[in-house]
């Protein structure tokens, strides 16, 4: 059976009663989640081949995946690992970030972009976003850096939110002036590009950051179940990333040469040393096989996502007046990777609340999500730093209006029309 077409995912929900939707055919239709993977026969065959081979992990498919990824993003080196959170943690470890250090990220991101600092004992600071784009505002970053008189900030972690490239060259110049590294979180942005000084750079393959982090969670562009990677131009950092991902084990540069080296001066075949504390953040060969197979289809899936986004833009401008529902602002000279399609909805103007709209859409077989609850409002961060409502007005203003509509390559034109029709009904019907 080909899994190319929609499967029965969410069928139970599709069978749910559709309050207020008059079209009886809607009841029969499939559930549209906010994001989902596409798994084809060739993916299954690729994984099966590995399952029948000698290597389920630590085998040859992992470097083969890393090479394909390097080629695609035009990176000098790519280091694969267990997931995007592990990739961020590894980036902190490779840079030697620890207690007494600080990092800056934005409140409008997934928890891991901030948590990675806490994993290594460093503290987190936030720079506000531009509410129109959801992206880190370089002016706010500049203010945060200026206030850091003791130069504790060691890393800036901007996020290519939703798949739109952040202003990386500008952010890098601010960070460098402060003596900080840049680790861009591209978990939403595999395949995104931007132009700078008449040259086009692909996210992860540009000289405007030190490391770039990716996730291969099923809702992302390349679905590997779980998976992550770090791209870098810096061979020393790549070496440290590889070591930390494998429990800190190293098979060269021994401190205890009398133990590590055989009489001929070569490394003893069994010997390894651990100089720094590492983790098991390895990827498996099955995941890598799935990744290689999915990377082949990435240009197709990015193209599909771009078309779906254009259609949404058109449908939204035809259906709603005066920016009452507004997609995020697109910045010039960029190729958006459209991991998410976020709209800003003036719920107050419609006299509805977001939960009611989401529940209505769910009943109509349409999944939505909110990306993201500002991280400074999470109880952990409130408690640690005393942050509160009002601290990052742009992120909070953005959050109050955010709703992510379904976005994945298998959506059809009719699906998109159905989403916008149902959204219109939800905003009217629950008034
Ligand atoms: C912006 C961002 N950073 C980091 C991560 C963490 O990736 P993973 O789920 O693979 O650990 C995610 C995942 O959703 C993300 O969206």
Short mmCIF file of C-alpha atoms and ligand atoms in Angstrom, two decimals:
data_model
loop_
_atom_site.label_atom_id
_atom_site.label_comp_id
_atom_site.label_asym_id
_atom_site.label_seq_id
_atom_site.Cartn_x
_atom_site.Cartn_y
_atom_site.Cartn_z
CA UNK A 1 0.00 0.00 0.00
CA UNK A 2 1.32 3.44 -0.83
CA UNK A 3 1.27 5.89 2.04
CA UNK A 4 1.57 8.74 -0.42
CA UNK A 5 -2.06 9.61 -0.03
CA UNK A 6 -3.64 10.61 3.23
CA UNK A 7 -3.95 7.80 5.73
CA UNK A 8 -6.66 7.40 8.31
CA UNK A 9 -4.84 9.67 10.75
CA UNK A 10 -7.38 11.44 12.88
CA UNK A 11 -10.30 9.53 11.40
CA UNK A 12 -11.95 9.39 14.78
CA UNK A 13 -11.98 13.15 14.96
CA UNK A 14 -13.21 13.43 11.39
CA UNK A 15 -16.22 11.43 12.45
CA UNK A 16 -16.98 13.90 15.21
CA UNK A 17 -20.17 15.90 14.99
CA UNK A 18 -19.69 19.14 13.15
CA UNK A 19 -21.58 21.76 15.07
CA UNK A 20 -22.61 24.60 12.88
CA UNK A 21 -21.08 23.32 9.64
CA UNK A 22 -23.90 22.94 7.19
CA UNK A 23 -22.10 20.98 4.51
CA UNK A 24 -22.87 17.33 5.31
CA UNK A 25 -19.92 16.19 3.17
CA UNK A 26 -17.58 17.85 5.67
CA UNK A 27 -18.48 15.06 8.10
CA UNK A 28 -16.98 12.43 5.81
CA UNK A 29 -13.75 14.22 5.26
CA UNK A 30 -10.39 13.49 6.76
CA UNK A 31 -8.93 15.28 9.76
CA UNK A 32 -6.34 17.90 8.81
CA UNK A 33 -3.75 18.21 11.59
CA UNK A 34 -1.68 21.41 11.83
CA UNK A 35 1.37 19.52 10.60
CA UNK A 36 2.23 15.99 9.57
CA UNK A 37 4.85 13.83 7.93
CA UNK A 38 4.75 12.26 4.49
CA UNK A 39 6.03 8.70 4.49
CA UNK A 40 6.24 6.99 1.11
CA UNK A 41 7.03 3.42 0.05
CA UNK A 42 10.64 4.34 -0.72
CA UNK A 43 11.10 5.59 2.87
CA UNK A 44 9.86 2.28 4.22
CA UNK A 45 12.16 0.37 1.86
CA UNK A 46 15.16 2.47 2.92
CA UNK A 47 14.51 1.69 6.59
CA UNK A 48 13.90 -1.98 5.83
CA UNK A 49 17.25 -2.21 4.03
CA UNK A 50 19.00 -0.95 7.16
CA UNK A 51 17.00 -3.29 9.39
CA UNK A 52 18.29 -6.22 7.31
CA UNK A 53 21.88 -4.93 7.43
CA UNK A 54 24.60 -5.39 10.06
CA UNK A 55 24.23 -1.91 11.52
CA UNK A 56 21.24 -0.57 13.40
CA UNK A 57 23.29 2.18 15.01
CA UNK A 58 26.85 3.60 14.70
CA UNK A 59 26.93 2.27 11.14
CA UNK A 60 27.63 3.77 7.71
CA UNK A 61 24.18 5.27 7.10
CA UNK A 62 24.82 8.04 9.63
CA UNK A 63 27.84 9.60 7.87
CA UNK A 64 25.98 9.06 4.57
CA UNK A 65 23.07 11.12 5.94
CA UNK A 66 25.44 13.79 7.25
CA UNK A 67 27.05 14.05 3.82
CA UNK A 68 23.68 14.43 2.05
CA UNK A 69 22.67 17.10 4.55
CA UNK A 70 25.98 18.95 4.10
CA UNK A 71 25.51 18.89 0.33
CA UNK A 72 21.94 20.11 0.56
CA UNK A 73 22.48 23.00 2.95
CA UNK A 74 25.96 23.70 1.53
CA UNK A 75 27.51 23.34 4.96
CA UNK A 76 31.13 22.57 5.65
CA UNK A 77 30.21 19.91 8.24
CA UNK A 78 27.00 18.45 9.62
CA UNK A 79 26.83 16.40 12.80
CA UNK A 80 23.69 14.29 13.23
CA UNK A 81 22.21 13.62 16.65
CA UNK A 82 19.17 12.37 18.54
CA UNK A 83 16.87 15.41 18.18
CA UNK A 84 16.83 19.20 17.94
CA UNK A 85 16.94 19.64 21.72
CA UNK A 86 20.06 17.46 21.90
CA UNK A 87 21.54 19.49 19.02
CA UNK A 88 21.10 22.71 21.01
CA UNK A 89 22.55 21.10 24.13
CA UNK A 90 25.53 19.81 22.12
CA UNK A 91 26.09 23.29 20.69
CA UNK A 92 26.31 24.72 24.22
CA UNK A 93 28.71 21.94 25.26
CA UNK A 94 30.91 22.42 22.20
CA UNK A 95 31.22 26.14 22.93
CA UNK A 96 32.08 25.45 26.56
CA UNK A 97 29.12 27.49 27.83
CA UNK A 98 28.49 26.93 31.53
CA UNK A 99 27.87 28.46 34.93
CA UNK A 100 28.40 32.21 35.04
CA UNK A 101 27.60 32.53 31.32
CA UNK A 102 24.41 33.79 29.71
CA UNK A 103 22.67 33.31 26.37
CA UNK A 104 20.05 35.42 24.60
CA UNK A 105 17.13 33.99 22.66
CA UNK A 106 13.57 35.14 21.96
CA UNK A 107 10.46 34.32 23.99
CA UNK A 108 8.70 33.23 20.79
CA UNK A 109 10.23 29.81 20.35
CA UNK A 110 10.05 26.24 21.56
CA UNK A 111 11.31 25.64 25.09
CA UNK A 112 14.58 24.01 24.00
CA UNK A 113 16.02 27.20 22.47
CA UNK A 114 16.19 28.57 26.02
CA UNK A 115 16.46 25.36 28.04
CA UNK A 116 19.74 24.39 26.35
CA UNK A 117 21.47 27.09 28.39
CA UNK A 118 19.99 25.77 31.61
CA UNK A 119 21.19 22.22 30.75
CA UNK A 120 24.76 23.51 31.12
CA UNK A 121 24.14 25.80 34.10
CA UNK A 122 24.08 29.05 32.10
CA UNK A 123 21.37 31.71 32.44
CA UNK A 124 18.81 32.81 29.86
CA UNK A 125 17.99 36.33 28.71
CA UNK A 126 15.39 37.28 26.17
CA UNK A 127 15.29 39.81 23.34
CA UNK A 128 11.83 40.78 22.13
CA UNK A 129 10.47 39.98 18.69
CA UNK A 130 8.84 41.99 15.97
CA UNK A 131 5.16 41.06 16.44
CA UNK A 132 4.53 41.30 12.69
CA UNK A 133 7.06 38.59 11.80
CA UNK A 134 7.54 36.63 15.03
CA UNK A 135 11.32 37.02 14.56
CA UNK A 136 13.96 38.34 16.96
CA UNK A 137 14.17 42.12 16.74
CA UNK A 138 17.82 43.16 16.29
CA UNK A 139 17.11 46.48 18.06
CA UNK A 140 15.91 44.62 21.15
CA UNK A 141 18.93 42.31 20.96
CA UNK A 142 21.18 45.35 20.79
CA UNK A 143 19.58 46.74 23.98
CA UNK A 144 20.09 43.43 25.80
CA UNK A 145 23.74 43.25 24.72
CA UNK A 146 24.34 46.87 25.72
CA UNK A 147 23.00 46.16 29.20
CA UNK A 148 25.45 43.28 29.66
CA UNK A 149 28.29 45.34 31.16
CA UNK A 150 30.06 42.31 32.58
CA UNK A 151 30.05 40.55 29.19
CA UNK A 152 28.41 37.44 30.50
CA UNK A 153 26.48 36.82 27.30
CA UNK A 154 28.39 34.16 25.38
CA UNK A 155 25.84 33.05 22.78
CA UNK A 156 22.97 34.57 20.81
CA UNK A 157 20.34 32.05 19.67
CA UNK A 158 18.03 33.58 17.07
CA UNK A 159 15.22 31.43 15.68
CA UNK A 160 14.13 31.29 12.04
CA UNK A 161 10.56 31.24 13.28
CA UNK A 162 7.97 29.43 11.14
CA UNK A 163 10.64 28.98 8.45
CA UNK A 164 11.35 32.63 7.65
CA UNK A 165 15.04 33.55 7.94
CA UNK A 166 15.81 35.98 10.73
CA UNK A 167 18.16 38.92 10.05
CA UNK A 168 21.23 36.79 10.59
CA UNK A 169 24.00 39.10 9.22
CA UNK A 170 22.76 41.96 11.40
CA UNK A 171 22.44 39.71 14.45
CA UNK A 172 25.89 38.28 13.86
CA UNK A 173 27.48 41.71 13.65
CA UNK A 174 25.88 42.70 16.98
CA UNK A 175 26.94 39.43 18.59
CA UNK A 176 30.50 39.62 17.27
CA UNK A 177 30.88 43.19 18.50
CA UNK A 178 29.96 41.86 21.94
CA UNK A 179 32.31 38.87 21.65
CA UNK A 180 29.43 36.36 21.54
CA UNK A 181 28.88 33.32 19.33
CA UNK A 182 25.79 32.87 17.16
CA UNK A 183 23.90 29.57 17.15
CA UNK A 184 20.86 29.92 14.91
CA UNK A 185 17.92 27.66 15.66
CA UNK A 186 16.79 26.46 12.21
CA UNK A 187 14.47 23.73 13.47
CA UNK A 188 11.74 25.42 11.39
CA UNK A 189 13.89 26.41 8.47
CA UNK A 190 15.51 23.55 6.60
CA UNK A 191 15.84 24.78 3.00
CA UNK A 192 15.18 28.45 3.79
CA UNK A 193 17.41 31.03 2.08
CA UNK A 194 18.21 34.72 2.30
CA UNK A 195 20.04 37.25 0.24
CA UNK A 196 22.80 39.38 1.65
CA UNK A 197 24.97 41.75 -0.35
CA UNK A 198 23.68 40.22 -3.58
CA UNK A 199 24.56 36.68 -2.58
CA UNK A 200 22.10 33.94 -1.70
CA UNK A 201 22.77 31.88 1.43
CA UNK A 202 20.97 28.76 2.54
CA UNK A 203 20.29 28.57 6.28
CA UNK A 204 22.99 26.36 7.82
CA UNK A 205 25.43 26.98 4.99
CA UNK A 206 26.12 30.65 5.57
CA UNK A 207 29.06 32.41 7.19
CA UNK A 208 26.68 34.42 9.41
CA UNK A 209 26.57 32.02 12.34
CA UNK A 210 28.89 29.61 14.11
CA UNK A 211 26.50 26.68 14.33
CA UNK A 212 23.02 26.02 12.96
CA UNK A 213 20.65 23.59 14.61
CA UNK A 214 18.00 21.43 12.89
CA UNK A 215 15.22 19.10 14.06
CA UNK A 216 13.79 16.15 12.15
CA UNK A 217 10.66 15.68 14.24
CA UNK A 218 7.74 14.40 12.10
CA UNK A 219 6.07 17.81 11.75
CA UNK A 220 9.32 19.23 10.35
CA UNK A 221 10.47 19.19 6.70
CA UNK A 222 12.39 15.94 7.02
CA UNK A 223 10.69 13.42 9.30
CA UNK A 224 12.86 10.87 11.04
CA UNK A 225 10.69 10.07 14.04
CA UNK A 226 13.25 11.85 16.16
CA UNK A 227 16.45 13.37 14.84
CA UNK A 228 18.58 16.47 14.82
CA UNK A 229 21.77 17.95 13.41
CA UNK A 230 24.21 20.79 13.81
CA UNK A 231 25.85 22.42 10.80
CA UNK A 232 29.10 24.34 11.19
CA UNK A 233 31.99 25.74 9.18
CA UNK A 234 34.27 25.13 12.16
CA UNK A 235 36.06 21.74 12.19
CA UNK A 236 37.11 22.06 15.85
CA UNK A 237 33.52 22.61 16.92
CA UNK A 238 32.39 19.70 14.72
CA UNK A 239 34.94 17.44 16.43
CA UNK A 240 33.72 18.49 19.87
CA UNK A 241 30.09 17.95 18.86
CA UNK A 242 30.90 14.39 17.69
CA UNK A 243 32.69 13.66 20.94
CA UNK A 244 29.93 15.04 23.21
CA UNK A 245 27.25 13.15 21.26
CA UNK A 246 29.04 9.88 22.02
CA UNK A 247 29.47 10.05 25.82
CA UNK A 248 32.56 12.20 25.50
CA UNK A 249 34.62 9.30 24.18
CA UNK A 250 37.66 10.20 22.11
CA UNK A 251 40.01 7.91 20.25
CA UNK A 252 42.90 10.34 19.73
CA UNK A 253 44.78 13.13 21.55
CA UNK A 254 45.24 10.94 24.61
CA UNK A 255 46.37 12.40 27.92
CA UNK A 256 47.64 9.00 29.07
CA UNK A 257 49.71 8.01 26.06
CA UNK A 258 51.35 5.14 27.90
CA UNK A 259 47.90 3.57 28.19
CA UNK A 260 46.58 4.67 24.80
CA UNK A 261 49.46 3.94 22.46
CA UNK A 262 50.87 0.60 21.34
CA UNK A 263 54.69 0.15 21.01
CA UNK A 264 54.44 1.13 17.33
CA UNK A 265 52.98 4.53 18.39
CA UNK A 266 49.52 3.75 17.04
CA UNK A 267 46.38 3.95 19.22
CA UNK A 268 45.53 0.76 21.05
CA UNK A 269 42.45 -0.65 19.27
CA UNK A 270 40.32 -0.86 22.43
CA UNK A 271 41.37 2.39 24.01
CA UNK A 272 39.39 5.59 24.48
CA UNK A 273 39.50 8.48 26.90
CA UNK A 274 36.85 10.76 28.30
CA UNK A 275 38.06 14.28 29.00
CA UNK A 276 34.68 15.99 29.32
CA UNK A 277 31.25 14.76 30.33
CA UNK A 278 29.26 13.68 27.28
CA UNK A 279 25.88 12.13 26.53
CA UNK A 280 24.39 9.43 24.35
CA UNK A 281 22.84 11.72 21.75
CA UNK A 282 23.47 9.38 18.80
CA UNK A 283 21.12 8.93 15.87
CA UNK A 284 20.33 5.39 14.70
CA UNK A 285 21.00 4.06 11.20
CA UNK A 286 17.25 3.48 10.71
CA UNK A 287 16.58 7.16 11.34
CA UNK A 288 19.45 8.17 9.07
CA UNK A 289 18.05 5.98 6.26
CA UNK A 290 14.67 7.65 6.62
CA UNK A 291 16.42 11.02 6.58
CA UNK A 292 18.31 10.30 3.34
CA UNK A 293 15.13 9.13 1.68
CA UNK A 294 13.21 12.20 2.86
CA UNK A 295 15.97 14.61 1.83
CA UNK A 296 15.44 13.51 -1.79
CA UNK A 297 11.93 14.89 -1.63
CA UNK A 298 12.81 18.10 0.19
CA UNK A 299 12.75 20.34 -2.93
CA UNK A 300 9.31 18.93 -3.77
CA UNK A 301 7.98 19.41 -0.25
CA UNK A 302 9.34 22.97 0.00
CA UNK A 303 7.73 23.81 -3.30
CA UNK A 304 4.41 22.40 -2.10
CA UNK A 305 4.62 24.35 1.17
CA UNK A 306 5.32 27.56 -0.80
CA UNK A 307 2.28 26.99 -3.04
CA UNK A 308 0.03 26.24 -0.10
CA UNK A 309 1.21 29.46 1.58
CA UNK A 310 0.45 31.51 -1.55
CA UNK A 311 -3.00 29.99 -1.73
CA UNK A 312 -3.64 30.74 1.96
CA UNK A 313 -2.54 34.35 1.40
CA UNK A 314 -4.99 34.67 -1.46
CA UNK A 315 -7.88 32.99 0.35
CA UNK A 316 -7.32 35.07 3.49
CA UNK A 317 -7.25 38.36 1.63
CA UNK A 318 -10.44 37.33 -0.24
CA UNK A 319 -12.22 36.26 2.96
CA UNK A 320 -11.36 38.81 5.64
CA UNK A 321 -11.36 42.57 5.61
CA UNK A 322 -9.07 45.11 7.20
CA UNK A 323 -6.41 42.69 8.35
CA UNK A 324 -8.78 41.11 10.88
CA UNK A 325 -6.99 37.87 9.95
CA UNK A 326 -3.46 38.52 8.81
CA UNK A 327 -0.62 36.16 7.87
CA UNK A 328 2.78 37.02 9.31
CA UNK A 329 4.64 39.71 7.41
CA UNK A 330 7.07 38.42 4.79
CA UNK A 331 10.44 40.10 4.70
CA UNK A 332 12.07 40.81 1.32
CA UNK A 333 14.85 38.74 -0.28
CA UNK A 334 14.11 35.53 1.51
CA UNK A 335 12.94 32.04 0.68
CA UNK A 336 10.55 30.98 3.43
CA UNK A 337 10.57 27.28 4.34
CA UNK A 338 6.99 27.36 5.72
CA UNK A 339 7.28 24.90 8.54
CA UNK A 340 4.26 26.75 9.97
CA UNK A 341 1.58 28.97 8.56
CA UNK A 342 0.72 31.38 11.36
CA UNK A 343 -2.09 33.90 11.18
CA UNK A 344 -2.69 36.78 13.52
CA UNK A 345 -6.36 36.99 14.39
CA UNK A 346 -7.99 39.91 16.12
CA UNK A 347 -10.16 37.67 18.30
CA UNK A 348 -11.55 40.61 20.24
CA UNK A 349 -12.77 42.24 17.06
CA UNK A 350 -14.67 39.07 16.21
CA UNK A 351 -15.97 38.82 19.78
CA UNK A 352 -14.68 35.26 20.17
CA UNK A 353 -12.00 33.59 22.21
CA UNK A 354 -9.21 31.49 20.76
CA UNK A 355 -10.10 28.30 22.62
CA UNK A 356 -13.64 28.38 21.22
CA UNK A 357 -12.29 28.89 17.70
CA UNK A 358 -9.81 26.03 18.06
CA UNK A 359 -12.49 23.73 19.46
CA UNK A 360 -14.88 24.64 16.68
CA UNK A 361 -12.20 23.94 14.06
CA UNK A 362 -11.34 20.64 15.73
CA UNK A 363 -14.96 19.60 15.54
CA UNK A 364 -14.86 20.54 11.87
CA UNK A 365 -11.88 18.21 11.42
CA UNK A 366 -9.21 20.90 11.35
CA UNK A 367 -6.24 20.90 13.70
CA UNK A 368 -4.64 24.16 14.77
CA UNK A 369 -1.96 25.05 17.29
CA UNK A 370 -0.45 28.08 18.98
CA UNK A 371 3.25 28.75 18.42
CA UNK A 372 4.35 29.88 20.99
CA UNK A 373 3.41 30.68 24.57
CA UNK A 374 6.15 33.24 25.34
CA UNK A 375 8.84 31.39 27.26
CA UNK A 376 9.31 34.12 29.88
CA UNK A 377 5.74 33.35 31.01
CA UNK A 378 6.49 29.69 31.70
CA UNK A 379 6.35 29.01 35.46
CA UNK A 380 9.96 27.76 35.47
CA UNK A 381 11.29 31.00 33.97
CA UNK A 382 8.95 33.25 35.98
CA UNK A 383 10.24 31.61 39.13
CA UNK A 384 13.89 31.72 38.15
CA UNK A 385 14.03 35.27 36.75
CA UNK A 386 10.89 36.95 38.11
CA UNK A 387 9.66 37.56 34.56
CA UNK A 388 5.99 38.52 34.14
CA UNK A 389 3.35 39.72 31.74
CA UNK A 390 4.41 43.03 30.23
CA UNK A 391 8.14 42.24 30.06
CA UNK A 392 8.20 41.46 26.33
CA UNK A 393 5.23 43.34 24.87
CA UNK A 394 5.80 42.36 21.25
CA UNK A 395 5.99 38.65 21.99
CA UNK A 396 2.88 38.92 24.18
CA UNK A 397 0.95 40.94 21.61
CA UNK A 398 1.92 38.42 18.94
CA UNK A 399 0.92 35.48 21.16
CA UNK A 400 -2.52 36.93 21.91
CA UNK A 401 -3.40 36.74 18.22
CA UNK A 402 -1.45 33.70 16.97
CA UNK A 403 -2.97 30.62 15.40
CA UNK A 404 -1.13 28.08 13.23
CA UNK A 405 -3.24 26.66 10.41
CA UNK A 406 -2.56 23.26 8.81
CA UNK A 407 0.65 23.31 6.76
CA UNK A 408 2.20 20.22 5.20
CA UNK A 409 2.93 19.15 1.63
CA UNK A 410 0.01 16.76 1.17
CA UNK A 411 -2.62 19.47 1.70
CA UNK A 412 -4.70 19.98 -1.42
CA UNK A 413 -6.20 23.18 -2.74
CA UNK A 414 -9.60 21.94 -1.58
CA UNK A 415 -8.17 21.31 1.91
CA UNK A 416 -6.92 24.92 2.12
CA UNK A 417 -10.29 26.24 0.96
CA UNK A 418 -11.96 24.09 3.59
CA UNK A 419 -9.64 25.45 6.31
CA UNK A 420 -10.36 29.08 5.48
CA UNK A 421 -14.09 28.44 5.05
CA UNK A 422 -14.20 26.79 8.47
CA UNK A 423 -12.11 29.56 10.03
CA UNK A 424 -14.52 32.12 8.67
CA UNK A 425 -17.45 30.15 10.07
CA UNK A 426 -15.66 29.71 13.42
CA UNK A 427 -15.02 33.42 13.77
CA UNK A 428 -18.60 34.26 12.82
CA UNK A 429 -20.50 31.33 14.25
CA UNK A 430 -19.17 31.64 17.75
CA UNK A 431 -19.68 35.40 17.91
C1 LIG B 1 12.36 26.20 17.28
C2 LIG B 1 12.60 24.83 17.82
N1 LIG B 1 13.77 24.59 18.45
C3 LIG B 1 14.05 23.37 18.96
C4 LIG B 1 13.16 22.32 18.84
C5 LIG B 1 13.50 20.99 19.45
O1 LIG B 1 13.54 19.99 18.49
P1 LIG B 1 13.22 18.47 18.91
O2 LIG B 1 11.74 18.35 19.08
O3 LIG B 1 13.72 17.68 17.72
O4 LIG B 1 13.98 18.18 20.14
C6 LIG B 1 11.95 22.52 18.20
C7 LIG B 1 10.98 21.44 18.08
O5 LIG B 1 9.80 21.60 18.00
C8 LIG B 1 11.66 23.81 17.68
O6 LIG B 1 10.50 24.05 17.05
#
